[in-house]
Amino acid sequence: MMMIPNLFKQRMQQMLDEEYPAFEESLRQEPYQALRINTLKVDPADLLKKELFLLRPVPWADNGFYYAPGDVPGKHPYHAAGLYYIQEPSAMAPAEYLQAKPGEKVLDLCGAPGGKSTQIAADMQGEGILICNEIHPARAKILSENVERMGICNAVVANESPQRLAEAFPEYFDKILVDAPCSGEGMFRKNEDACREWSLENVALCAKRQDGILACAARMLAFGGRIVYSTCTFAPEENEGTVSRFLRDHPEFEAVSVKKAEGMTGGRQDWILDAAEGIANTVRLFPHRLNGEGHFLAVLKKKEEYGAQAEANERTERGLPEKSVKDWLCFHRENLGEMKQGTYLLFGDQLYLAPEETPLLRGLKILRPGLHLGTLKKNRMEPSHALALSLKKHQVRKYIDLPSGGSEISAYLRGESIPFSGEKGWYLVTTDGFSIGWGKLSGGILKNHYPKGLRKQC
């Protein structure tokens, strides 16, 4: 507690009163660790039967599970295969309340590093369009890598400002998640930097930034849609305050009452001046009340009676004709089963399959306009790692399975070649039946195509 700023402690004492000692004690405790099972890849019940780790459910997330401090799921081959995402338990709540559904148009406006984006994608089950955005280029790259690892086919990864997206997508989305940049007070016991960098001035700066981001989200949401606004801070100015300012400026929105899991509390009108109606409907997660870090969220609905639905945006990506992707079609015939549906887009020599009805992306900074299929080389196609991770073994002609507990999968993840006899050509490499990468067999040796940047160093 020596690192906790005094002004922060004083404010929390005023907010929590007799609960403050329990709150202060919670900050001395070790943070809880959790993972979320990726239902795009595996049935949670099947993974739980394997008893790899000591797991117990996160109450507010259907596929979230706490794991024991001694467990290291990040080192297991299943992590590389995208069977789960290691995620702070409280951070699973916002996407759960977004309630994204297959076939919808969804935006994760502040998406890095990807926990919430990949959670939304699992709810959509590959149907509809998910745009995952991150304004910072380095963080957008991490977001794109996690979208790839989790085998997501219907996601576009953008590196844009909220203002630019709002100009491109007026009243376009059914659901928007705004996990806003904040002062990070809820992460103090996990992140010393958040503690060191805290100041009242930064709280005010974050609140002002949040106002602008939410205003952009409001422009992009269709009438009848919902925004989930969330932060990982305790500061009322950034939570109840931001939502109150938003509701006053946007009378077409209302804060929706939602069911709260045990330990969650409602927002407090008395913690801010001039609170808007419905602030009690927002949700607070405190570490002394539940097993997770500090979080806040609000479900904001855009009322249908305030405006007619905008005309459908018919400006979609036209894509390439099949004659322009003949090398891909040849690779598909030789190595894959049923044809994947979508729109072919070429970025340099990189071929992508965008979701059908993908909106026009011209003029936007796009890192990943859909599923990366691979590299078009002279008279041939080299498949991408993303394609491998999007496939199941029944969708390929040839595969080789390396058991997760064996030495061969460890060798593969280090980038080593594997002795193997069989028909030459491309093989999907799986571990216990789950895809993890590509190998190309020739002369009794499976050449390793696991990406160099992902290879284990030992």
mmCIF file of N, CA, C and O in Angstrom, residues 1 4-24 26-27 183 185-186 188 198 200 203 233-237 239-240 268 271 284-288 294-295:
data_model
loop_
_atom_site.group_PDB
_atom_site.id
_atom_site.type_symbol
_atom_site.label_atom_id
_atom_site.label_comp_id
_atom_site.label_asym_id
_atom_site.label_seq_id
_atom_site.Cartn_x
_atom_site.Cartn_y
_atom_site.Cartn_z
ATOM 1 N N MET A 1 0.820 -1.213 0.000
ATOM 2 C CA MET A 1 0.000 0.000 0.000
ATOM 3 C C MET A 1 0.858 1.268 0.000
ATOM 4 O O MET A 1 0.356 2.349 -0.230
ATOM 5 N N ILE A 4 0.380 3.309 -3.137
ATOM 6 C CA ILE A 4 -0.924 3.873 -3.479
ATOM 7 C C ILE A 4 -0.937 5.370 -3.171
ATOM 8 O O ILE A 4 -0.631 5.793 -2.060
ATOM 9 N N PRO A 5 -1.295 6.222 -4.138
ATOM 10 C CA PRO A 5 -1.299 7.673 -3.918
ATOM 11 C C PRO A 5 -2.256 8.077 -2.797
ATOM 12 O O PRO A 5 -3.371 7.560 -2.693
ATOM 13 N N ASN A 6 -1.828 9.011 -1.979
ATOM 14 C CA ASN A 6 -2.642 9.442 -0.847
ATOM 15 C C ASN A 6 -3.964 10.058 -1.283
ATOM 16 O O ASN A 6 -5.003 9.827 -0.656
ATOM 17 N N LEU A 7 -3.944 10.871 -2.344
ATOM 18 C CA LEU A 7 -5.184 11.496 -2.802
ATOM 19 C C LEU A 7 -6.193 10.447 -3.262
ATOM 20 O O LEU A 7 -7.409 10.613 -3.076
ATOM 21 N N PHE A 8 -5.686 9.374 -3.862
ATOM 22 C CA PHE A 8 -6.572 8.277 -4.257
ATOM 23 C C PHE A 8 -7.194 7.627 -3.028
ATOM 24 O O PHE A 8 -8.406 7.381 -2.979
ATOM 25 N N LYS A 9 -6.374 7.345 -2.024
ATOM 26 C CA LYS A 9 -6.885 6.699 -0.810
ATOM 27 C C LYS A 9 -7.931 7.580 -0.115
ATOM 28 O O LYS A 9 -8.957 7.082 0.364
ATOM 29 N N GLN A 10 -7.656 8.875 -0.080
ATOM 30 C CA GLN A 10 -8.606 9.785 0.571
ATOM 31 C C GLN A 10 -9.953 9.774 -0.145
ATOM 32 O O GLN A 10 -11.013 9.751 0.496
ATOM 33 N N ARG A 11 -9.914 9.805 -1.463
ATOM 34 C CA ARG A 11 -11.169 9.793 -2.208
ATOM 35 C C ARG A 11 -11.915 8.481 -2.000
ATOM 36 O O ARG A 11 -13.142 8.464 -1.833
ATOM 37 N N MET A 12 -11.201 7.337 -2.030
ATOM 38 C CA MET A 12 -11.859 6.050 -1.841
ATOM 39 C C MET A 12 -12.448 5.919 -0.433
ATOM 40 O O MET A 12 -13.504 5.292 -0.255
ATOM 41 N N GLN A 13 -11.793 6.504 0.562
ATOM 42 C CA GLN A 13 -12.348 6.501 1.914
ATOM 43 C C GLN A 13 -13.673 7.254 1.947
ATOM 44 O O GLN A 13 -14.642 6.820 2.599
ATOM 45 N N GLN A 14 -13.733 8.393 1.265
ATOM 46 C CA GLN A 14 -14.971 9.158 1.214
ATOM 47 C C GLN A 14 -16.067 8.393 0.479
ATOM 48 O O GLN A 14 -17.245 8.426 0.882
ATOM 49 N N MET A 15 -15.690 7.702 -0.590
ATOM 50 C CA MET A 15 -16.672 6.959 -1.380
ATOM 51 C C MET A 15 -17.216 5.751 -0.630
ATOM 52 O O MET A 15 -18.424 5.505 -0.610
ATOM 53 N N LEU A 16 -16.326 4.977 -0.004
ATOM 54 C CA LEU A 16 -16.706 3.669 0.532
ATOM 55 C C LEU A 16 -17.023 3.677 2.014
ATOM 56 O O LEU A 16 -17.612 2.720 2.533
ATOM 57 N N ASP A 17 -16.571 4.722 2.731
ATOM 58 C CA ASP A 17 -16.890 4.879 4.150
ATOM 59 C C ASP A 17 -16.488 3.620 4.934
ATOM 60 O O ASP A 17 -15.328 3.234 4.935
ATOM 61 N N GLU A 18 -17.445 2.910 5.529
ATOM 62 C CA GLU A 18 -17.119 1.774 6.383
ATOM 63 C C GLU A 18 -16.600 0.569 5.597
ATOM 64 O O GLU A 18 -16.019 -0.347 6.175
ATOM 65 N N GLU A 19 -16.792 0.549 4.297
ATOM 66 C CA GLU A 19 -16.264 -0.541 3.469
ATOM 67 C C GLU A 19 -14.789 -0.345 3.124
ATOM 68 O O GLU A 19 -14.143 -1.267 2.613
ATOM 69 N N TYR A 20 -14.261 0.839 3.404
ATOM 70 C CA TYR A 20 -12.908 1.132 2.943
ATOM 71 C C TYR A 20 -11.843 0.174 3.494
ATOM 72 O O TYR A 20 -10.960 -0.261 2.734
ATOM 73 N N PRO A 21 -11.865 -0.194 4.775
ATOM 74 C CA PRO A 21 -10.840 -1.134 5.254
ATOM 75 C C PRO A 21 -10.806 -2.441 4.463
ATOM 76 O O PRO A 21 -9.730 -2.964 4.159
ATOM 77 N N ALA A 22 -11.984 -2.964 4.119
ATOM 78 C CA ALA A 22 -12.025 -4.200 3.322
ATOM 79 C C ALA A 22 -11.464 -3.951 1.926
ATOM 80 O O ALA A 22 -10.750 -4.791 1.364
ATOM 81 N N PHE A 23 -11.768 -2.786 1.348
ATOM 82 C CA PHE A 23 -11.229 -2.427 0.033
ATOM 83 C C PHE A 23 -9.710 -2.321 0.097
ATOM 84 O O PHE A 23 -8.998 -2.868 -0.758
ATOM 85 N N GLU A 24 -9.198 -1.627 1.111
ATOM 86 C CA GLU A 24 -7.748 -1.456 1.251
ATOM 87 C C GLU A 24 -7.049 -2.810 1.402
ATOM 88 O O GLU A 24 -6.009 -3.062 0.796
ATOM 89 N N SER A 26 -8.096 -5.626 0.213
ATOM 90 C CA SER A 26 -8.147 -6.356 -1.066
ATOM 91 C C SER A 26 -6.989 -5.967 -1.979
ATOM 92 O O SER A 26 -6.525 -6.784 -2.778
ATOM 93 N N LEU A 27 -6.511 -4.739 -1.872
ATOM 94 C CA LEU A 27 -5.403 -4.292 -2.716
ATOM 95 C C LEU A 27 -4.081 -4.927 -2.310
ATOM 96 O O LEU A 27 -3.111 -4.890 -3.076
ATOM 97 N N SER A 183 -7.949 5.971 -16.296
ATOM 98 C CA SER A 183 -6.838 6.159 -15.352
ATOM 99 C C SER A 183 -6.349 4.861 -14.740
ATOM 100 O O SER A 183 -5.334 4.846 -14.039
ATOM 101 N N GLU A 185 -7.291 2.833 -12.299
ATOM 102 C CA GLU A 185 -7.244 2.618 -10.852
ATOM 103 C C GLU A 185 -7.593 1.179 -10.472
ATOM 104 O O GLU A 185 -7.077 0.647 -9.487
ATOM 105 N N GLY A 186 -8.457 0.544 -11.245
ATOM 106 C CA GLY A 186 -8.863 -0.824 -10.939
ATOM 107 C C GLY A 186 -7.766 -1.842 -11.133
ATOM 108 O O GLY A 186 -7.909 -2.996 -10.717
ATOM 109 N N PHE A 188 -4.518 -1.302 -10.075
ATOM 110 C CA PHE A 188 -3.380 -0.947 -9.228
ATOM 111 C C PHE A 188 -2.636 -2.165 -8.686
ATOM 112 O O PHE A 188 -1.413 -2.192 -8.650
ATOM 113 N N TRP A 198 -0.668 7.655 -11.828
ATOM 114 C CA TRP A 198 -1.961 8.212 -11.443
ATOM 115 C C TRP A 198 -1.836 9.652 -10.963
ATOM 116 O O TRP A 198 -0.884 10.034 -10.278
ATOM 117 N N LEU A 200 -4.802 13.263 -10.244
ATOM 118 C CA LEU A 200 -6.131 13.827 -10.441
ATOM 119 C C LEU A 200 -6.239 14.477 -11.811
ATOM 120 O O LEU A 200 -7.304 14.450 -12.453
ATOM 121 N N VAL A 203 -6.985 11.800 -14.327
ATOM 122 C CA VAL A 203 -8.393 11.395 -14.236
ATOM 123 C C VAL A 203 -9.259 12.350 -15.054
ATOM 124 O O VAL A 203 -10.116 11.930 -15.843
ATOM 125 N N THR A 233 -11.505 1.576 -13.909
ATOM 126 C CA THR A 233 -11.152 2.561 -12.894
ATOM 127 C C THR A 233 -12.292 2.701 -11.887
ATOM 128 O O THR A 233 -13.429 2.328 -12.162
ATOM 129 N N PHE A 234 -11.962 3.253 -10.710
ATOM 130 C CA PHE A 234 -12.972 3.519 -9.681
ATOM 131 C C PHE A 234 -13.478 4.960 -9.751
ATOM 132 O O PHE A 234 -14.473 5.295 -9.110
ATOM 133 N N ALA A 235 -12.786 5.832 -10.489
ATOM 134 C CA ALA A 235 -13.042 7.272 -10.459
ATOM 135 C C ALA A 235 -14.460 7.612 -10.924
ATOM 136 O O ALA A 235 -14.807 7.364 -12.083
ATOM 137 N N PRO A 236 -15.294 8.190 -10.059
ATOM 138 C CA PRO A 236 -16.660 8.547 -10.476
ATOM 139 C C PRO A 236 -16.685 9.497 -11.665
ATOM 140 O O PRO A 236 -17.595 9.439 -12.483
ATOM 141 N N GLU A 237 -15.687 10.374 -11.768
ATOM 142 C CA GLU A 237 -15.655 11.325 -12.880
ATOM 143 C C GLU A 237 -15.603 10.607 -14.228
ATOM 144 O O GLU A 237 -16.142 11.089 -15.226
ATOM 145 N N ASN A 239 -16.682 7.401 -14.646
ATOM 146 C CA ASN A 239 -17.707 6.350 -14.671
ATOM 147 C C ASN A 239 -19.105 6.964 -14.670
ATOM 148 O O ASN A 239 -19.643 7.277 -15.715
ATOM 149 N N GLU A 240 -19.694 7.136 -13.487
ATOM 150 C CA GLU A 240 -21.008 7.756 -13.412
ATOM 151 C C GLU A 240 -21.001 9.142 -14.059
ATOM 152 O O GLU A 240 -21.986 9.548 -14.694
ATOM 153 N N ARG A 268 -23.533 4.935 -8.313
ATOM 154 C CA ARG A 268 -24.000 5.782 -7.216
ATOM 155 C C ARG A 268 -24.214 7.213 -7.690
ATOM 156 O O ARG A 268 -23.280 7.886 -8.148
ATOM 157 N N TRP A 271 -22.133 10.106 -5.810
ATOM 158 C CA TRP A 271 -20.692 10.256 -5.992
ATOM 159 C C TRP A 271 -20.330 11.324 -7.019
ATOM 160 O O TRP A 271 -19.152 11.617 -7.224
ATOM 161 N N ARG A 284 -20.974 -1.660 -11.040
ATOM 162 C CA ARG A 284 -19.637 -1.517 -10.434
ATOM 163 C C ARG A 284 -19.136 -2.884 -9.974
ATOM 164 O O ARG A 284 -19.883 -3.693 -9.424
ATOM 165 N N LEU A 285 -17.838 -3.128 -10.204
ATOM 166 C CA LEU A 285 -17.159 -4.324 -9.705
ATOM 167 C C LEU A 285 -16.011 -3.872 -8.807
ATOM 168 O O LEU A 285 -15.068 -3.212 -9.278
ATOM 169 N N PHE A 286 -16.108 -4.183 -7.522
ATOM 170 C CA PHE A 286 -15.070 -3.826 -6.557
ATOM 171 C C PHE A 286 -14.327 -5.083 -6.108
ATOM 172 O O PHE A 286 -14.954 -6.129 -5.854
ATOM 173 N N PRO A 287 -12.999 -5.018 -5.941
ATOM 174 C CA PRO A 287 -12.222 -6.216 -5.590
ATOM 175 C C PRO A 287 -12.482 -6.738 -4.186
ATOM 176 O O PRO A 287 -12.144 -7.891 -3.893
ATOM 177 N N HIS A 288 -13.075 -5.948 -3.307
ATOM 178 C CA HIS A 288 -13.376 -6.459 -1.968
ATOM 179 C C HIS A 288 -14.749 -7.125 -1.926
ATOM 180 O O HIS A 288 -15.112 -7.734 -0.915
ATOM 181 N N GLY A 294 -11.036 -3.992 -10.278
ATOM 182 C CA GLY A 294 -12.036 -2.937 -10.337
ATOM 183 C C GLY A 294 -12.497 -2.658 -11.751
ATOM 184 O O GLY A 294 -11.676 -2.468 -12.655
ATOM 185 N N HIS A 295 -13.810 -2.621 -11.957
ATOM 186 C CA HIS A 295 -14.381 -2.342 -13.271
ATOM 187 C C HIS A 295 -15.691 -1.577 -13.115
ATOM 188 O O HIS A 295 -16.323 -1.596 -12.044
#
